[in-house]
Backbone as CSV, one residue per row, in Angstrom:
resi,resn,N_x,N_y,N_z,CA_x,CA_y,CA_z,C_x,C_y,C_z
1,UNK,267.573,-12.294,69.593,268.803,-11.644,70.043,268.496,-10.346,70.762
2,UNK,267.577,-9.568,70.151,267.205,-8.303,70.766,266.541,-8.522,72.117
3,UNK,265.689,-9.557,72.213,264.982,-9.820,73.465,265.967,-10.241,74.553
4,UNK,266.995,-11.008,74.184,268.009,-11.422,75.158,268.766,-10.198,75.655
5,UNK,269.139,-9.328,74.740,269.858,-8.110,75.104,269.002,-7.235,76.021
6,UNK,267.721,-7.162,75.704,266.799,-6.376,76.529,266.743,-6.920,77.955
7,UNK,266.654,-8.260,78.057,266.605,-8.904,79.382,267.889,-8.623,80.149
8,UNK,269.019,-8.692,79.477,270.310,-8.439,80.116,270.383,-6.993,80.605
9,UNK,269.956,-6.073,79.757,269.984,-4.650,80.130,269.102,-4.401,81.346
10,UNK,267.887,-4.983,81.331,266.960,-4.825,82.462,267.580,-5.392,83.733
11,UNK,268.215,-6.566,83.604,268.837,-7.201,84.773,269.959,-6.328,85.335
12,UNK,270.757,-5.763,84.425,271.862,-4.893,84.860,271.315,-3.648,85.564
13,UNK,270.253,-3.065,84.995,269.644,-1.873,85.592,269.081,-2.188,86.980
14,UNK,268.409,-3.317,87.091,267.840,-3.721,88.385,268.943,-3.948,89.413
15,UNK,270.002,-4.641,89.006,271.122,-4.882,89.912,271.799,-3.582,90.329
16,UNK,271.960,-2.680,89.360,272.588,-1.390,89.667,271.718,-0.583,90.639
17,UNK,270.404,-0.597,90.403,269.484,0.121,91.291,269.526,-0.477,92.686
18,UNK,269.573,-1.819,92.736,269.658,-2.485,94.038,270.941,-2.136,94.768
19,UNK,272.041,-2.094,94.021,273.332,-1.754,94.624,273.332,-0.319,95.140
20,UNK,272.756,0.593,94.338,272.678,1.995,94.768,271.822,2.150,96.016
21,UNK,270.697,1.429,96.054,269.821,1.483,97.221,270.535,0.945,98.453
22,UNK,271.251,-0.167,98.273,272.004,-0.757,99.377,273.061,0.213,99.894
23,UNK,273.773,0.848,98.952,274.810,1.808,99.349,274.200,3.014,100.064
24,UNK,273.033,3.480,99.596,272.371,4.612,100.235,271.956,4.247,101.661
25,UNK,271.380,3.038,101.801,270.943,2.604,103.126,272.125,2.464,104.081
26,UNK,273.221,1.929,103.574,274.410,1.796,104.417,274.957,3.163,104.803
27,UNK,274.941,4.087,103.862,275.412,5.451,104.149,274.532,6.098,105.201
28,UNK,273.217,5.953,105.044,272.273,6.539,105.998,272.440,5.884,107.376
29,UNK,272.636,4.571,107.383,272.849,3.869,108.655,274.114,4.372,109.332
30,UNK,275.156,4.563,108.523,276.416,5.060,109.070,276.268,6.456,109.656
31,UNK,275.492,7.296,108.968,275.264,8.660,109.471,274.498,8.641,110.784
32,UNK,273.470,7.793,110.860,272.697,7.688,112.103,273.555,7.141,113.235
33,UNK,274.358,6.138,112.908,275.221,5.542,113.936,276.237,6.558,114.449
34,UNK,276.774,7.361,113.534,277.745,8.378,113.937,277.076,9.472,114.752
35,UNK,275.884,9.873,114.344,275.195,10.959,115.045,274.737,10.532,116.441
36,UNK,274.159,9.330,116.545,273.556,8.913,117.808,274.483,8.088,118.700
37,UNK,275.584,7.608,118.156,276.550,6.889,118.984,275.921,5.737,119.744
38,UNK,276.148,5.667,121.063,275.609,4.551,121.854,274.081,4.510,121.853
39,UNK,273.443,5.635,121.616,271.979,5.659,121.560,271.469,4.864,120.355
40,UNK,272.281,4.800,119.301,271.940,4.002,118.121,271.836,2.532,118.514
41,UNK,272.854,2.049,119.225,272.852,0.649,119.656,271.739,0.385,120.663
42,UNK,271.509,1.321,121.556,270.438,1.165,122.556,269.084,1.016,121.867
43,UNK,268.848,1.837,120.839,267.570,1.801,120.139,267.396,0.486,119.397
44,UNK,268.471,-0.037,118.846,268.404,-1.348,118.183,268.063,-2.437,119.196
45,UNK,268.695,-2.376,120.357,268.407,-3.367,121.406,266.960,-3.280,121.857
46,UNK,266.458,-2.065,121.966,265.077,-1.868,122.406,264.082,-2.386,121.369
47,UNK,264.349,-2.108,120.095,263.400,-2.476,119.045,263.602,-3.914,118.562
48,UNK,264.847,-4.401,118.702,265.143,-5.749,118.239,265.352,-5.843,116.737
49,UNK,265.339,-4.702,116.067,265.454,-4.700,114.603,266.104,-3.402,114.159
50,UNK,267.163,-3.525,113.349,267.901,-2.342,112.904,267.023,-1.383,112.099
51,UNK,266.229,-1.917,111.204,265.413,-1.046,110.358,264.397,-0.263,111.196
52,UNK,263.762,-0.943,112.147,262.800,-0.269,113.022,263.498,0.786,113.870
53,UNK,264.697,0.445,114.353,265.452,1.380,115.182,265.817,2.626,114.384
54,UNK,266.257,2.445,113.165,266.636,3.591,112.342,265.420,4.440,111.989
55,UNK,264.285,3.785,111.771,263.051,4.530,111.516,262.690,5.372,112.740
56,UNK,262.851,4.780,113.930,262.583,5.498,115.180,263.515,6.701,115.348
57,UNK,264.795,6.533,115.052,265.752,7.629,115.195,265.469,8.754,114.204
58,UNK,265.093,8.389,112.981,264.745,9.419,111.997,263.484,10.174,112.427
59,UNK,262.543,9.448,113.038,261.327,10.083,113.527,261.650,11.052,114.665
60,UNK,262.603,10.689,115.510,263.037,11.605,116.575,263.608,12.887,115.965
61,UNK,264.423,12.723,114.938,265.008,13.904,114.291,263.916,14.824,113.743
62,UNK,262.919,14.225,113.085,261.833,15.028,112.510,261.033,15.725,113.603
63,UNK,260.762,15.007,114.697,259.986,15.588,115.795,260.728,16.771,116.416
64,UNK,261.991,16.581,116.738,262.759,17.637,117.407,262.951,18.840,116.485
65,UNK,263.056,18.587,115.183,263.209,19.695,114.227,261.996,20.627,114.269
66,UNK,260.832,20.103,114.666,259.612,20.914,114.725,259.453,21.635,116.060
67,UNK,260.264,21.257,117.050,260.163,21.892,118.364,260.897,23.233,118.361
68,UNK,260.489,24.085,119.268,261.142,25.396,119.393,262.175,25.314,120.518
69,UNK,263.273,24.612,120.253,264.336,24.450,121.241,265.232,25.683,121.192
70,UNK,265.378,26.341,122.320,266.224,27.532,122.374,267.192,27.411,123.545
71,UNK,268.405,27.886,123.387,269.371,27.828,124.490,268.873,28.632,125.689
72,UNK,269.260,28.211,126.857,268.947,28.980,128.058,269.626,30.345,127.967
73,UNK,268.996,31.345,128.515,269.637,32.656,128.554,270.847,32.570,129.479
74,UNK,271.756,33.483,129.330,272.944,33.475,130.190,272.570,33.673,131.650
75,UNK,271.553,34.508,131.866,271.107,34.731,133.238,270.555,33.445,133.843
76,UNK,269.707,32.748,133.071,269.161,31.476,133.551,270.265,30.456,133.769
77,UNK,271.210,30.415,132.834,272.316,29.457,132.951,273.081,29.680,134.244
78,UNK,273.317,30.944,134.590,274.041,31.247,135.832,273.237,30.811,137.052
79,UNK,271.936,31.043,137.002,271.080,30.641,138.117,271.056,29.122,138.270
80,UNK,270.944,28.436,137.141,270.929,26.975,137.197,272.288,26.430,137.634
81,UNK,273.351,27.076,137.213,274.681,26.639,137.620,274.823,26.737,139.149
82,UNK,274.345,27.837,139.699,274.420,28.026,141.152,273.539,27.003,141.866
83,UNK,272.363,26.748,141.314,271.462,25.764,141.928,272.065,24.369,141.867
84,UNK,272.705,24.049,140.736,273.333,22.740,140.603,274.469,22.577,141.616
85,UNK,275.212,23.621,141.851,276.285,23.572,142.848,275.702,23.283,144.229
86,UNK,274.546,23.875,144.532,273.901,23.627,145.827,273.413,22.183,145.925
87,UNK,272.887,21.660,144.817,272.431,20.268,144.801,273.601,19.332,145.110
88,UNK,274.730,19.566,144.450,275.897,18.713,144.677,276.390,18.802,146.120
89,UNK,276.390,20.014,146.669,276.846,20.194,148.046,275.902,19.521,149.036
90,UNK,274.615,19.531,148.737,273.637,18.955,149.653,273.697,17.434,149.705
91,UNK,274.358,16.840,148.708,274.403,15.379,148.652,275.058,14.784,149.897
92,UNK,276.047,15.456,150.432,276.782,14.938,151.589,275.843,14.647,152.752
93,UNK,274.940,15.579,153.030,274.045,15.432,154.177,272.696,14.817,153.817
94,UNK,272.249,15.038,152.581,270.933,14.550,152.183,270.976,13.963,150.770
95,UNK,271.574,12.797,150.613,271.729,12.227,149.260,270.412,11.965,148.534
96,UNK,269.416,11.480,149.252,268.132,11.202,148.605,267.481,12.492,148.118
97,UNK,267.498,13.516,148.946,266.917,14.797,148.552,267.685,15.410,147.392
98,UNK,268.995,15.215,147.373,269.815,15.763,146.292,269.417,15.150,144.950
99,UNK,269.136,13.856,144.940,268.724,13.197,143.693,267.366,13.732,143.239
100,UNK,266.439,13.861,144.182,265.121,14.408,143.830,265.254,15.834,143.305
101,UNK,266.096,16.621,143.942,266.318,18.006,143.486,266.974,18.040,142.112
102,UNK,267.928,17.134,141.878,268.594,17.069,140.572,267.595,16.714,139.475
103,UNK,266.688,15.799,139.774,265.673,15.394,138.807,264.774,16.580,138.449
104,UNK,264.346,17.325,139.454,263.484,18.476,139.216,264.226,19.608,138.506
105,UNK,265.489,19.782,138.857,266.306,20.815,138.197,266.445,20.512,136.708
106,UNK,266.746,19.260,136.383,266.868,18.858,134.979,265.555,19.090,134.238
107,UNK,264.455,18.757,134.896,263.137,18.943,134.296,262.869,20.419,133.989
108,UNK,263.163,21.285,134.938,262.931,22.714,134.741,263.820,23.281,133.640
109,UNK,265.069,22.816,133.604,265.984,23.288,132.569,265.500,22.872,131.185
110,UNK,265.050,21.634,131.060,264.554,21.157,129.769,263.311,21.926,129.347
111,UNK,262.413,22.151,130.303,261.183,22.886,129.984,261.517,24.287,129.484
112,UNK,262.418,24.959,130.176,262.772,26.323,129.772,263.457,26.348,128.400
113,UNK,264.192,25.287,128.095,264.869,25.221,126.801,263.906,24.892,125.661
114,UNK,262.673,24.462,126.007,261.672,24.204,124.974,261.355,22.745,124.727
115,UNK,261.921,21.853,125.526,261.603,20.435,125.376,260.271,20.132,126.062
116,UNK,259.369,19.413,125.393,258.154,18.961,126.081,258.553,18.007,127.209
117,UNK,257.936,18.158,128.374,258.404,17.387,129.536,257.309,16.541,130.164
118,UNK,256.208,16.348,129.461,255.086,15.616,130.054,255.402,14.148,130.327
119,UNK,256.186,13.529,129.485,256.395,12.082,129.582,257.886,11.768,129.478
120,UNK,258.392,10.991,130.425,259.836,10.807,130.515,260.439,10.176,129.262
121,UNK,259.858,9.102,128.778,260.446,8.418,127.617,260.564,9.361,126.419
122,UNK,259.549,10.222,126.254,259.618,11.188,125.152,260.699,12.224,125.404
123,UNK,260.840,12.640,126.668,261.894,13.605,127.018,263.260,13.064,126.662
124,UNK,263.521,11.837,127.063,264.855,11.285,126.829,265.084,11.046,125.340
125,UNK,264.038,10.679,124.613,264.173,10.530,123.162,264.469,11.870,122.500
126,UNK,263.785,12.911,122.958,264.010,14.241,122.389,265.433,14.722,122.670
127,UNK,265.886,14.569,123.898,267.230,15.058,124.241,268.299,14.263,123.498
128,UNK,267.975,13.014,123.133,268.964,12.179,122.446,269.316,12.702,121.059
129,UNK,268.438,13.514,120.470,268.714,14.037,119.132,269.856,15.046,119.172
130,UNK,269.801,15.955,120.143,270.848,16.969,120.261,272.010,16.518,121.133
131,UNK,271.724,15.599,122.055,272.757,15.149,123.001,272.666,13.635,123.193
132,UNK,273.003,12.869,122.155,272.863,11.409,122.274,273.715,10.809,123.384
133,UNK,274.845,11.450,123.690,275.722,10.923,124.733,275.119,11.093,126.123
134,UNK,274.090,11.922,126.235,273.467,12.212,127.528,272.315,11.252,127.826
135,UNK,271.682,10.717,126.792,270.447,9.956,126.955,270.584,8.803,127.948
136,UNK,271.620,7.988,127.797,271.784,6.832,128.690,271.977,7.278,130.133
137,UNK,272.736,8.342,130.330,272.937,8.865,131.686,271.613,9.348,132.285
138,UNK,270.828,10.014,131.462,269.548,10.529,131.948,268.615,9.381,132.331
139,UNK,268.586,8.340,131.511,267.761,7.177,131.845,268.202,6.565,133.175
140,UNK,269.509,6.382,133.338,270.029,5.796,134.577,269.679,6.654,135.782
141,UNK,269.880,7.962,135.649,269.620,8.871,136.760,268.140,8.865,137.132
142,UNK,267.278,8.928,136.124,265.840,8.972,136.396,265.366,7.661,137.018
143,UNK,265.923,6.548,136.554,265.556,5.247,137.132,265.847,5.235,138.629
144,UNK,267.006,5.770,139.021,267.370,5.820,140.434,266.441,6.776,141.180
145,UNK,266.100,7.910,140.564,265.203,8.870,141.211,263.844,8.235,141.496
146,UNK,263.338,7.457,140.553,262.052,6.773,140.740,262.178,5.727,141.843
147,UNK,263.276,4.952,141.818,263.490,3.930,142.847,263.662,4.569,144.216
148,UNK,264.344,5.715,144.245,264.570,6.404,145.512,263.243,6.844,146.135
149,UNK,262.311,7.275,145.296,261.001,7.699,145.798,260.275,6.533,146.463
150,UNK,260.634,5.325,146.086,260.045,4.139,146.708,260.916,3.594,147.836
151,UNK,262.037,4.282,148.103,262.939,3.838,149.164,263.733,2.603,148.809
152,UNK,264.070,2.459,147.514,264.731,1.230,147.052,266.138,1.477,146.526
153,UNK,266.844,2.443,147.094,268.199,2.728,146.616,269.160,2.795,147.788
154,UNK,270.449,2.656,147.447,271.483,2.853,148.461,272.284,4.109,148.112
155,UNK,273.185,4.481,148.990,273.927,5.728,148.818,274.764,5.737,147.546
156,UNK,275.359,4.603,147.199,276.190,4.549,145.998,275.351,4.777,144.745
157,UNK,274.173,4.193,144.689,273.294,4.423,143.542,272.887,5.889,143.457
158,UNK,272.636,6.493,144.610,272.271,7.909,144.631,273.427,8.771,144.137
159,UNK,274.637,8.411,144.548,275.821,9.157,144.092,275.959,9.051,142.575
160,UNK,275.779,7.849,142.053,275.876,7.655,140.605,274.790,8.425,139.866
161,UNK,273.614,8.534,140.476,272.516,9.266,139.843,272.844,10.754,139.735
162,UNK,273.383,11.325,140.810,273.742,12.751,140.761,274.806,12.975,139.690
163,UNK,275.770,12.065,139.620,276.804,12.165,138.587,276.179,12.081,137.191
164,UNK,275.198,11.196,137.026,274.543,11.027,135.728,273.729,12.268,135.357
165,UNK,273.050,12.855,136.339,272.303,14.086,136.050,273.234,15.198,135.594
166,UNK,274.444,15.167,136.078,275.395,16.227,135.726,275.627,16.291,134.217
167,UNK,275.611,15.145,133.533,275.806,15.143,132.079,274.729,15.978,131.395
168,UNK,273.478,15.818,131.838,272.382,16.565,131.227,272.472,18.048,131.571
169,UNK,272.730,18.346,132.831,272.854,19.747,133.256,273.970,20.436,132.477
170,UNK,275.115,19.779,132.385,276.246,20.369,131.655,275.914,20.588,130.184
171,UNK,275.199,19.626,129.579,274.845,19.752,128.161,273.924,20.947,127.931
172,UNK,272.936,21.123,128.797,272.009,22.241,128.638,272.695,23.580,128.902
173,UNK,273.614,23.588,129.843,274.378,24.810,130.093,275.290,25.124,128.908
174,UNK,275.892,24.089,128.332,276.773,24.289,127.177,275.980,24.833,125.986
175,UNK,274.734,24.363,125.812,273.895,24.874,124.728,273.692,26.372,124.852
176,UNK,273.609,26.841,126.089,273.339,28.255,126.325,274.552,29.117,126.010
177,UNK,275.695,28.464,125.791,276.941,29.197,125.666,277.311,29.658,127.051
178,UNK,276.525,29.205,128.038,276.542,29.604,129.441,277.391,30.836,129.681
179,UNK,277.769,31.049,130.871,278.543,32.248,131.158,280.001,31.913,131.356
180,UNK,280.341,30.663,131.040,281.729,30.258,131.285,282.686,31.039,130.406
181,UNK,282.238,31.338,129.177,283.111,32.099,128.278,283.353,33.487,128.850
182,UNK,282.257,34.124,129.309,282.416,35.450,129.902,283.280,35.391,131.149
183,UNK,283.013,34.351,131.966,283.773,34.237,133.194,285.233,33.962,132.877
184,UNK,285.456,33.131,131.849,286.832,32.835,131.451,287.532,34.090,130.969
185,UNK,286.798,34.918,130.196,287.386,36.186,129.733,287.705,37.100,130.905
186,UNK,286.767,37.139,131.876,286.979,38.000,133.037,288.189,37.534,133.839
187,UNK,288.292,36.203,133.993,289.432,35.668,134.739,290.729,35.956,133.998
188,UNK,290.672,35.834,132.658,291.859,36.096,131.859,292.280,37.563,132.016
189,UNK,291.272,38.460,131.962,291.584,39.880,132.129,292.148,40.151,133.521
190,UNK,291.562,39.449,134.518,292.027,39.635,135.890,293.468,39.191,136.037
191,UNK,293.780,38.001,135.458,295.145,37.488,135.529,296.097,38.410,134.790
192,UNK,295.611,38.934,133.647,296.462,39.833,132.863,296.763,41.099,133.645
193,UNK,295.724,41.613,134.326,295.908,42.823,135.128,296.889,42.574,136.255
194,UNK,296.701,41.398,136.919,297.614,41.046,138.015,299.055,40.972,137.527
195,UNK,299.199,40.352,136.341,300.555,40.166,135.801,301.190,41.521,135.491
196,UNK,300.335,42.462,134.958,300.870,43.779,134.634,301.252,44.529,135.901
197,UNK,300.437,44.361,136.952,300.721,45.059,138.189,301.996,44.528,138.832
198,UNK,302.211,43.204,138.667,303.417,42.603,139.252,304.646,42.993,138.462
199,UNK,304.458,43.275,137.166,305.600,43.568,136.291,306.142,44.918,136.519
């Protein structure tokens, strides 16, 4: 009787441990899926296995946590904002050059922010930790930039690439707290002054 009870208790403990482990894994999967969004699904498609994909995403988190990622200074953010505006304006007359310039601008911004930039796949994996919504756009944009260097793109693809680079540029500027807040405050003060003068 005692041995039967012992077996039952062991079975219950094993089942409970299994259930807890399953619940923990599901919770962790849910957290990764929420954090990485579409990048979570992309990684699963790339690896072909959910467990491998989740291991890869956790490894990205650990790697980026060890990097010295720092927001761009406000001065740098303003300079990059002005340069990005020039890139967009140049697209009308020189779309291919605009894509190449956008690619280099993104690279310089990432380097200054502290992301290692030696290898593209690692760059996009690193940026996906802080900006998962940007990763797919960056991949698309870079693919077009590489194809453009070989003369294998059309104007519409180039336009889409510049638009895709914008997601990364905007994300890095937003990290800096850029100068939009200051500019917004200045504009608000200006409008307030105008309103007082009119009153």
